[in-house]
Amino acid sequence: MQINLRSIINFIIIAALFILIVLGLYGTRLYIDWLWFQSLNYQRVFTTIILSEAGLRFAVGFTLFVFLFVNLYLTRGPLLKATQKAKVVKEDDLFTIQNVSLNQLITPRFLLLLFVVISLVMAILFNYSVAKDWITLQQFLHPSNFGVNDPIFQKDIGFYVFQLPFYIFLYNVASMAVLVTAFWVTIVYLTIYFLQGNPGRLLHDISARYHLSFLAAVFFIIKAVGYRLEQYMLLFSHRGVVWGPGYTTTHATLIAYKVLAVIALLCALAILINLFLRKFRLIVYSIGVLLVASIALGGLYPSFIQKFVVTPNEAVIERPYLERNIQFTRMAYDLDKIEKDNFPAGRLLTAEDIRANQDTVDNIRLWDWEQLKQTYSQLQEIRLYYEFSDIDVDRYTIDGQYRQVMLAPRELNQDHLTAQAKTWVNQRLFFTHGYGITMSPVNELTAEGLPTFFLKDIPPTGNTDLKVDRPEIYFGERTDQDVLVNTKSQEFNYPEGDVNVLSTYEGESGVKVNNLLRRAIFALALGDYKILISNEIDNNSRVLYYRNIKERVPKIAPFLQYDNDPYVVLSNGKLYWIWDAYTTTNKFPYSEPFNQTNNYIRNSVKIVVDAYTGQVNFYISDINDPLIQTYSKIFPGMFKSLEEMPEDLHKHIRYPVDLFRTQAEMYAVYHMEDPLVFYNREDKWNIASETQGSEDKQIEPYYTIIKMPGESEPEFALILPFTPQNKKNMIAWMAARSDGDNYGTLLSYNFPKQELVYGPTQIEARLNQDTLISQQLSLWNQHGSSVIRGNLFVIPIKDALIYVAPIYLQAEQSKMPELRRVIVAHGEKVVMEPTLDIALEKIFGEGTGITTPQEQQTETGAPADSSISDLAQSANQLYDEAQNKLKNGDWAGYGESLNKLKQTLSELVAKAESQP
């Protein structure tokens, strides 16, 4: 037998070094995570997560280790006996051992070590597989009641949300433990009989039969428990037209699982009895009965009932189950709290109606975020390393007026640095933060079709009462690089002409690297040795890591689901991020799931992140949600009440788009509360579509400021229109309120079914059929320019609707869309004009346009009260603009500029003739 001791020693040394390196890396990462949580005052959250995960993994791993080891140890005696007669002859370059019995090599100590190693490896693999189940354990230990019982088992829904998942977890762990143990025990017994030269005697040996029979009996007892759990799981099943248990599930499948549970117990009993009777057929027969019953009772019988009993009279038989499906789904998505009302919609507005709703008119959004993002990038990114990652929609009180605005943070993206600039100093110490925001009103534009700005440039400036006192953005959506601040060298703050303005971080955030040991730990954890040797770092330096808010916040609360769109807020001169988080579950009885996953959702948490300090605060926005009540028990002190949020920030919370879209999709079906109507889908709605390019796409929910029917004050709301299934006309619109005490209120306004209310695609079809509009758009689409049709917005005003859509013009060489026309439709009138102001006046008469000062413009874009000097300057600008477009080959833009120039010259002549 070859035994190379040196190879064995080398292997042990390499393995030990590898384990030490892995443990070192894991330990340093764990340590800096502790420091990070501590810097945010969430160390209790960290310890709860770590101890819960470690405790669960240890318990599962240790239990499997003991169970597997004990079972393997029981095979040691037979295995040692089997080795006594076996011989082995091997030769080695170093020495030779001949005619040595295996029992001299496979000693009791060797087997003990081997069994320990096998058990330990299996336990480690097992404990890794349950690493993410710590939250299931904590929910089980801290349940909350929903106050509603399911109609089948009469248990509170909290049982299914908080307790059932843990029972299923235990069942899965126990089943796998028995199967893994049975596998290894079988391997050992097969080895024994191979050594004896008679593997067919496996089931005739008393020790093997007793041992494997015991494991089989345990498995079938566990299987019986599994059938009991499967009965509960039927509450989330789907068969036919019902989500949740219908007639077949209740009268066939449920009974089948009860019978199968009894048969599984009988199988376990038969196996134990067979230990004394020694009749193998008894085991075969009992297991056969279980298999046949599983197929017959679990599959064939329910299918028979469904096909021959339910399907012929489905609407009547499934009625009580459809009622439960409707009731619980509406409850799961808060649809039962939607306030319904009728909306005439078909009426025509007057000029007086428009003037009475001037707040709504002044805040009709013309800029689409995709086009505005391109324009912002061209006009306001300033330097190549700055980036506007997204455009947000919000509302502010500006100079005493309630205005809807679009804004974007100017973040620093190190990926955009040139290759020469991507040095360690630049990426770790110098380019550390973004700077400022850009903000513009939603519907104002310059003569060139570009947005006007409330805040712009670096440093941020504007002509309103908005001020940005702390514009630095250290934490955002593009801050992926770990950086060091308060070093010996200053940081880049912002560019000013040909020089850079430098600054030093003034916050207390991050973790200090105040000694050599901590520097070494960070160097190892972050994989950056220069942290250890750099002369720029001293004891006052701090490391800012996990800076991307989409990594930072879930690091603290991985058990929440997050909205796709965190948005930036300017409050009291500082920048913050507000991010909506959801509590979800897939264990709400009788509820239809969304996205084939969860079937319950609440927007229970609002998260605020300071863009300068990175401090994270969690605020409970739905105190009635049992899930957030449970999380509050698990993590005491982590969640604050919404009343504790600073008042100015509270004014900027908004109903989240992702939740609203989910509720709208479910409400399109579940607004039908009559089971027969629901069964036939007689009144099913669709989210309205709009034409983009050559495709019809669902309209995205959009924010706007409107006066709700019956209300006297304008408010910020989220809106979405509906159309009937397979129809293009509108049937209803849904709104979510965001302001003050009305926050979270959902409204549904239904249109008269006997009247035609145009849907968005019908309005777009009318635009295409309008000869003048279609000809103009076709002309612009030629000669180096392209027309971009913006989103069509349906705006409720009083008891009617107006439709507004922007038209953008973009030269082929340019990435900056210009807003050149606005389409407005109302009743049978459709107009396309240079501004919303002119379009409204074309339909409703003079004095009905926008009243904001920046928008009082003539058709050319010049202010209505322009002086002769202003008009002359405007004419000069238009001439230069026309010449530039001519040079770029933009013939459509050139013609438009000439037309504006002609109009401006006419106004100039008229103004000059009117002078005394």
PDB file of N, CA and C in Angstrom, residues 519-590:
ATOM      1  N   ARG A 519      -6.555  49.886   9.647  1.00  0.00           N
ATOM      2  CA  ARG A 519      -6.201  50.108   8.242  1.00  0.00           C
ATOM      3  C   ARG A 519      -5.908  48.778   7.557  1.00  0.00           C
ATOM      4  N   ALA A 520      -5.228  47.901   8.259  1.00  0.00           N
ATOM      5  CA  ALA A 520      -4.905  46.587   7.697  1.00  0.00           C
ATOM      6  C   ALA A 520      -6.174  45.773   7.465  1.00  0.00           C
ATOM      7  N   ILE A 521      -7.108  45.862   8.396  1.00  0.00           N
ATOM      8  CA  ILE A 521      -8.369  45.125   8.255  1.00  0.00           C
ATOM      9  C   ILE A 521      -9.148  45.628   7.044  1.00  0.00           C
ATOM     10  N   PHE A 522      -9.220  46.953   6.878  1.00  0.00           N
ATOM     11  CA  PHE A 522      -9.932  47.501   5.722  1.00  0.00           C
ATOM     12  C   PHE A 522      -9.220  47.156   4.421  1.00  0.00           C
ATOM     13  N   ALA A 523      -7.896  47.171   4.435  1.00  0.00           N
ATOM     14  CA  ALA A 523      -7.142  46.806   3.240  1.00  0.00           C
ATOM     15  C   ALA A 523      -7.455  45.372   2.830  1.00  0.00           C
ATOM     16  N   LEU A 524      -7.540  44.474   3.810  1.00  0.00           N
ATOM     17  CA  LEU A 524      -7.839  43.076   3.529  1.00  0.00           C
ATOM     18  C   LEU A 524      -9.295  42.896   3.096  1.00  0.00           C
ATOM     19  N   ALA A 525     -10.228  43.533   3.812  1.00  0.00           N
ATOM     20  CA  ALA A 525     -11.657  43.357   3.519  1.00  0.00           C
ATOM     21  C   ALA A 525     -12.037  43.952   2.173  1.00  0.00           C
ATOM     22  N   LEU A 526     -11.469  45.103   1.832  1.00  0.00           N
ATOM     23  CA  LEU A 526     -11.806  45.773   0.575  1.00  0.00           C
ATOM     24  C   LEU A 526     -10.882  45.357  -0.569  1.00  0.00           C
ATOM     25  N   GLY A 527      -9.894  44.524  -0.257  1.00  0.00           N
ATOM     26  CA  GLY A 527      -8.986  44.060  -1.296  1.00  0.00           C
ATOM     27  C   GLY A 527      -8.136  45.169  -1.880  1.00  0.00           C
ATOM     28  N   ASP A 528      -7.701  46.104  -1.036  1.00  0.00           N
ATOM     29  CA  ASP A 528      -6.950  47.273  -1.513  1.00  0.00           C
ATOM     30  C   ASP A 528      -5.773  47.522  -0.558  1.00  0.00           C
ATOM     31  N   TYR A 529      -4.596  47.033  -0.924  1.00  0.00           N
ATOM     32  CA  TYR A 529      -3.435  47.160  -0.045  1.00  0.00           C
ATOM     33  C   TYR A 529      -2.964  48.598   0.107  1.00  0.00           C
ATOM     34  N   LYS A 530      -3.333  49.486  -0.830  1.00  0.00           N
ATOM     35  CA  LYS A 530      -2.870  50.868  -0.776  1.00  0.00           C
ATOM     36  C   LYS A 530      -3.475  51.621   0.417  1.00  0.00           C
ATOM     37  N   ILE A 531      -4.591  51.132   0.916  1.00  0.00           N
ATOM     38  CA  ILE A 531      -5.158  51.737   2.129  1.00  0.00           C
ATOM     39  C   ILE A 531      -4.170  51.612   3.280  1.00  0.00           C
ATOM     40  N   LEU A 532      -3.407  50.535   3.283  1.00  0.00           N
ATOM     41  CA  LEU A 532      -2.451  50.287   4.359  1.00  0.00           C
ATOM     42  C   LEU A 532      -1.179  51.123   4.217  1.00  0.00           C
ATOM     43  N   ILE A 533      -0.774  51.418   2.981  1.00  0.00           N
ATOM     44  CA  ILE A 533       0.539  52.055   2.784  1.00  0.00           C
ATOM     45  C   ILE A 533       0.453  53.524   2.378  1.00  0.00           C
ATOM     46  N   SER A 534      -0.757  54.021   2.088  1.00  0.00           N
ATOM     47  CA  SER A 534      -0.874  55.404   1.617  1.00  0.00           C
ATOM     48  C   SER A 534      -0.490  56.402   2.703  1.00  0.00           C
ATOM     49  N   ASN A 535       0.296  57.405   2.319  1.00  0.00           N
ATOM     50  CA  ASN A 535       0.684  58.467   3.250  1.00  0.00           C
ATOM     51  C   ASN A 535      -0.394  59.532   3.405  1.00  0.00           C
ATOM     52  N   GLU A 536      -1.429  59.464   2.552  1.00  0.00           N
ATOM     53  CA  GLU A 536      -2.488  60.473   2.604  1.00  0.00           C
ATOM     54  C   GLU A 536      -3.496  60.191   3.710  1.00  0.00           C
ATOM     55  N   ILE A 537      -3.475  58.986   4.239  1.00  0.00           N
ATOM     56  CA  ILE A 537      -4.457  58.585   5.250  1.00  0.00           C
ATOM     57  C   ILE A 537      -3.856  58.762   6.637  1.00  0.00           C
ATOM     58  N   ASP A 538      -4.622  59.410   7.531  1.00  0.00           N
ATOM     59  CA  ASP A 538      -4.171  59.563   8.916  1.00  0.00           C
ATOM     60  C   ASP A 538      -5.263  59.089   9.859  1.00  0.00           C
ATOM     61  N   ASN A 539      -5.094  59.349  11.142  1.00  0.00           N
ATOM     62  CA  ASN A 539      -6.038  58.845  12.141  1.00  0.00           C
ATOM     63  C   ASN A 539      -7.393  59.528  12.114  1.00  0.00           C
ATOM     64  N   ASN A 540      -7.513  60.639  11.383  1.00  0.00           N
ATOM     65  CA  ASN A 540      -8.805  61.324  11.264  1.00  0.00           C
ATOM     66  C   ASN A 540      -9.584  60.878  10.031  1.00  0.00           C
ATOM     67  N   SER A 541      -8.964  60.088   9.195  1.00  0.00           N
ATOM     68  CA  SER A 541      -9.598  59.676   7.945  1.00  0.00           C
ATOM     69  C   SER A 541     -10.750  58.709   8.216  1.00  0.00           C
ATOM     70  N   ARG A 542     -11.724  58.753   7.331  1.00  0.00           N
ATOM     71  CA  ARG A 542     -12.897  57.899   7.450  1.00  0.00           C
ATOM     72  C   ARG A 542     -13.127  57.166   6.126  1.00  0.00           C
ATOM     73  N   VAL A 543     -13.631  55.942   6.241  1.00  0.00           N
ATOM     74  CA  VAL A 543     -14.015  55.178   5.054  1.00  0.00           C
ATOM     75  C   VAL A 543     -15.526  55.251   4.898  1.00  0.00           C
ATOM     76  N   LEU A 544     -15.966  55.676   3.715  1.00  0.00           N
ATOM     77  CA  LEU A 544     -17.389  55.667   3.380  1.00  0.00           C
ATOM     78  C   LEU A 544     -17.622  54.491   2.428  1.00  0.00           C
ATOM     79  N   TYR A 545     -18.374  53.503   2.876  1.00  0.00           N
ATOM     80  CA  TYR A 545     -18.639  52.341   2.038  1.00  0.00           C
ATOM     81  C   TYR A 545     -20.120  51.976   2.123  1.00  0.00           C
ATOM     82  N   TYR A 546     -20.539  51.082   1.221  1.00  0.00           N
ATOM     83  CA  TYR A 546     -21.961  50.835   0.990  1.00  0.00           C
ATOM     84  C   TYR A 546     -22.668  52.166   0.722  1.00  0.00           C
ATOM     85  N   ARG A 547     -22.134  52.931  -0.226  1.00  0.00           N
ATOM     86  CA  ARG A 547     -22.657  54.290  -0.471  1.00  0.00           C
ATOM     87  C   ARG A 547     -23.844  54.301  -1.419  1.00  0.00           C
ATOM     88  N   ASN A 548     -23.960  53.310  -2.281  1.00  0.00           N
ATOM     89  CA  ASN A 548     -25.114  53.266  -3.169  1.00  0.00           C
ATOM     90  C   ASN A 548     -26.346  52.939  -2.340  1.00  0.00           C
ATOM     91  N   ILE A 549     -27.349  53.794  -2.385  1.00  0.00           N
ATOM     92  CA  ILE A 549     -28.504  53.602  -1.507  1.00  0.00           C
ATOM     93  C   ILE A 549     -29.242  52.299  -1.811  1.00  0.00           C
ATOM     94  N   LYS A 550     -29.117  51.799  -3.049  1.00  0.00           N
ATOM     95  CA  LYS A 550     -29.782  50.544  -3.393  1.00  0.00           C
ATOM     96  C   LYS A 550     -29.043  49.341  -2.824  1.00  0.00           C
ATOM     97  N   GLU A 551     -27.866  49.549  -2.300  1.00  0.00           N
ATOM     98  CA  GLU A 551     -27.140  48.528  -1.548  1.00  0.00           C
ATOM     99  C   GLU A 551     -27.187  48.841  -0.056  1.00  0.00           C
ATOM    100  N   ARG A 552     -27.128  50.117   0.268  1.00  0.00           N
ATOM    101  CA  ARG A 552     -27.040  50.562   1.662  1.00  0.00           C
ATOM    102  C   ARG A 552     -28.297  50.203   2.458  1.00  0.00           C
ATOM    103  N   VAL A 553     -29.457  50.550   1.927  1.00  0.00           N
ATOM    104  CA  VAL A 553     -30.700  50.330   2.664  1.00  0.00           C
ATOM    105  C   VAL A 553     -31.031  48.842   2.789  1.00  0.00           C
ATOM    106  N   PRO A 554     -30.994  48.051   1.694  1.00  0.00           N
ATOM    107  CA  PRO A 554     -31.263  46.611   1.857  1.00  0.00           C
ATOM    108  C   PRO A 554     -30.245  45.895   2.739  1.00  0.00           C
ATOM    109  N   LYS A 555     -29.052  46.470   2.884  1.00  0.00           N
ATOM    110  CA  LYS A 555     -28.072  45.881   3.801  1.00  0.00           C
ATOM    111  C   LYS A 555     -28.608  45.905   5.232  1.00  0.00           C
ATOM    112  N   ILE A 556     -29.337  46.954   5.567  1.00  0.00           N
ATOM    113  CA  ILE A 556     -29.920  47.080   6.908  1.00  0.00           C
ATOM    114  C   ILE A 556     -31.207  46.273   7.016  1.00  0.00           C
ATOM    115  N   ALA A 557     -32.037  46.333   5.991  1.00  0.00           N
ATOM    116  CA  ALA A 557     -33.352  45.683   6.027  1.00  0.00           C
ATOM    117  C   ALA A 557     -33.539  44.780   4.814  1.00  0.00           C
ATOM    118  N   PRO A 558     -32.884  43.607   4.806  1.00  0.00           N
ATOM    119  CA  PRO A 558     -33.010  42.715   3.640  1.00  0.00           C
ATOM    120  C   PRO A 558     -34.352  42.021   3.533  1.00  0.00           C
ATOM    121  N   PHE A 559     -35.181  42.154   4.541  1.00  0.00           N
ATOM    122  CA  PHE A 559     -36.471  41.471   4.569  1.00  0.00           C
ATOM    123  C   PHE A 559     -37.580  42.285   3.915  1.00  0.00           C
ATOM    124  N   LEU A 560     -37.297  43.511   3.497  1.00  0.00           N
ATOM    125  CA  LEU A 560     -38.289  44.346   2.827  1.00  0.00           C
ATOM    126  C   LEU A 560     -38.121  44.250   1.312  1.00  0.00           C
ATOM    127  N   GLN A 561     -39.206  44.531   0.585  1.00  0.00           N
ATOM    128  CA  GLN A 561     -39.154  44.668  -0.867  1.00  0.00           C
ATOM    129  C   GLN A 561     -39.132  46.160  -1.187  1.00  0.00           C
ATOM    130  N   TYR A 562     -38.425  46.550  -2.243  1.00  0.00           N
ATOM    131  CA  TYR A 562     -38.203  47.969  -2.485  1.00  0.00           C
ATOM    132  C   TYR A 562     -38.765  48.427  -3.831  1.00  0.00           C
ATOM    133  N   ASP A 563     -39.251  49.660  -3.831  1.00  0.00           N
ATOM    134  CA  ASP A 563     -39.746  50.286  -5.051  1.00  0.00           C
ATOM    135  C   ASP A 563     -38.586  50.487  -6.030  1.00  0.00           C
ATOM    136  N   ASN A 564     -38.917  50.562  -7.305  1.00  0.00           N
ATOM    137  CA  ASN A 564     -37.877  50.717  -8.328  1.00  0.00           C
ATOM    138  C   ASN A 564     -37.335  52.136  -8.432  1.00  0.00           C
ATOM    139  N   ASP A 565     -37.984  53.101  -7.777  1.00  0.00           N
ATOM    140  CA  ASP A 565     -37.622  54.493  -8.017  1.00  0.00           C
ATOM    141  C   ASP A 565     -37.470  55.287  -6.733  1.00  0.00           C
ATOM    142  N   PRO A 566     -36.297  55.238  -6.096  1.00  0.00           N
ATOM    143  CA  PRO A 566     -36.035  56.222  -5.027  1.00  0.00           C
ATOM    144  C   PRO A 566     -35.923  57.605  -5.642  1.00  0.00           C
ATOM    145  N   TYR A 567     -36.377  58.633  -4.927  1.00  0.00           N
ATOM    146  CA  TYR A 567     -36.374  59.976  -5.518  1.00  0.00           C
ATOM    147  C   TYR A 567     -35.733  60.980  -4.564  1.00  0.00           C
ATOM    148  N   VAL A 568     -35.104  61.972  -5.171  1.00  0.00           N
ATOM    149  CA  VAL A 568     -34.366  62.965  -4.399  1.00  0.00           C
ATOM    150  C   VAL A 568     -35.308  64.090  -3.978  1.00  0.00           C
ATOM    151  N   VAL A 569     -35.054  64.633  -2.788  1.00  0.00           N
ATOM    152  CA  VAL A 569     -35.891  65.708  -2.228  1.00  0.00           C
ATOM    153  C   VAL A 569     -34.987  66.807  -1.698  1.00  0.00           C
ATOM    154  N   LEU A 570     -35.343  68.036  -2.003  1.00  0.00           N
ATOM    155  CA  LEU A 570     -34.677  69.212  -1.434  1.00  0.00           C
ATOM    156  C   LEU A 570     -35.502  69.698  -0.260  1.00  0.00           C
ATOM    157  N   SER A 571     -34.915  69.671   0.933  1.00  0.00           N
ATOM    158  CA  SER A 571     -35.642  70.056   2.140  1.00  0.00           C
ATOM    159  C   SER A 571     -34.755  70.903   3.029  1.00  0.00           C
ATOM    160  N   ASN A 572     -35.182  72.140   3.264  1.00  0.00           N
ATOM    161  CA  ASN A 572     -34.429  73.058   4.126  1.00  0.00           C
ATOM    162  C   ASN A 572     -32.975  73.178   3.694  1.00  0.00           C
ATOM    163  N   GLY A 573     -32.763  73.220   2.398  1.00  0.00           N
ATOM    164  CA  GLY A 573     -31.427  73.436   1.855  1.00  0.00           C
ATOM    165  C   GLY A 573     -30.580  72.186   1.734  1.00  0.00           C
ATOM    166  N   LYS A 574     -31.064  71.038   2.221  1.00  0.00           N
ATOM    167  CA  LYS A 574     -30.301  69.790   2.150  1.00  0.00           C
ATOM    168  C   LYS A 574     -30.969  68.818   1.190  1.00  0.00           C
ATOM    169  N   LEU A 575     -30.184  67.852   0.710  1.00  0.00           N
ATOM    170  CA  LEU A 575     -30.687  66.845  -0.212  1.00  0.00           C
ATOM    171  C   LEU A 575     -30.885  65.521   0.521  1.00  0.00           C
ATOM    172  N   TYR A 576     -32.020  64.902   0.270  1.00  0.00           N
ATOM    173  CA  TYR A 576     -32.347  63.604   0.849  1.00  0.00           C
ATOM    174  C   TYR A 576     -32.884  62.689  -0.248  1.00  0.00           C
ATOM    175  N   TRP A 577     -32.818  61.401   0.038  1.00  0.00           N
ATOM    176  CA  TRP A 577     -33.495  60.404  -0.790  1.00  0.00           C
ATOM    177  C   TRP A 577     -34.664  59.841  -0.009  1.00  0.00           C
ATOM    178  N   ILE A 578     -35.809  59.731  -0.668  1.00  0.00           N
ATOM    179  CA  ILE A 578     -36.953  59.037  -0.077  1.00  0.00           C
ATOM    180  C   ILE A 578     -37.208  57.786  -0.917  1.00  0.00           C
ATOM    181  N   TRP A 579     -37.351  56.669  -0.215  1.00  0.00           N
ATOM    182  CA  TRP A 579     -37.512  55.384  -0.913  1.00  0.00           C
ATOM    183  C   TRP A 579     -38.646  54.611  -0.251  1.00  0.00           C
ATOM    184  N   ASP A 580     -39.562  54.131  -1.066  1.00  0.00           N
ATOM    185  CA  ASP A 580     -40.693  53.346  -0.561  1.00  0.00           C
ATOM    186  C   ASP A 580     -40.307  51.879  -0.452  1.00  0.00           C
ATOM    187  N   ALA A 581     -40.756  51.247   0.629  1.00  0.00           N
ATOM    188  CA  ALA A 581     -40.504  49.817   0.827  1.00  0.00           C
ATOM    189  C   ALA A 581     -41.825  49.111   1.117  1.00  0.00           C
ATOM    190  N   TYR A 582     -41.864  47.839   0.748  1.00  0.00           N
ATOM    191  CA  TYR A 582     -43.098  47.067   0.850  1.00  0.00           C
ATOM    192  C   TYR A 582     -42.897  45.850   1.744  1.00  0.00           C
ATOM    193  N   THR A 583     -43.968  45.475   2.431  1.00  0.00           N
ATOM    194  CA  THR A 583     -44.023  44.178   3.092  1.00  0.00           C
ATOM    195  C   THR A 583     -44.892  43.272   2.232  1.00  0.00           C
ATOM    196  N   THR A 584     -44.413  42.078   1.968  1.00  0.00           N
ATOM    197  CA  THR A 584     -45.133  41.162   1.082  1.00  0.00           C
ATOM    198  C   THR A 584     -45.105  39.756   1.671  1.00  0.00           C
ATOM    199  N   THR A 585     -46.026  38.934   1.194  1.00  0.00           N
ATOM    200  CA  THR A 585     -46.045  37.520   1.533  1.00  0.00           C
ATOM    201  C   THR A 585     -46.752  36.774   0.412  1.00  0.00           C
ATOM    202  N   ASN A 586     -46.487  35.484   0.321  1.00  0.00           N
ATOM    203  CA  ASN A 586     -47.209  34.636  -0.638  1.00  0.00           C
ATOM    204  C   ASN A 586     -48.115  33.652   0.084  1.00  0.00           C
ATOM    205  N   LYS A 587     -48.443  33.966   1.341  1.00  0.00           N
ATOM    206  CA  LYS A 587     -49.233  33.056   2.164  1.00  0.00           C
ATOM    207  C   LYS A 587     -50.545  33.692   2.628  1.00  0.00           C
ATOM    208  N   PHE A 588     -51.169  34.506   1.755  1.00  0.00           N
ATOM    209  CA  PHE A 588     -52.473  35.075   2.097  1.00  0.00           C
ATOM    210  C   PHE A 588     -53.548  34.211   1.437  1.00  0.00           C
ATOM    211  N   PRO A 589     -54.396  33.539   2.226  1.00  0.00           N
ATOM    212  CA  PRO A 589     -55.361  32.591   1.660  1.00  0.00           C
ATOM    213  C   PRO A 589     -56.298  33.223   0.639  1.00  0.00           C
ATOM    214  N   TYR A 590     -56.615  32.455  -0.376  1.00  0.00           N
ATOM    215  CA  TYR A 590     -57.610  32.805  -1.390  1.00  0.00           C
ATOM    216  C   TYR A 590     -57.256  34.048  -2.199  1.00  0.00           C
TER     217      TYR A 590
END
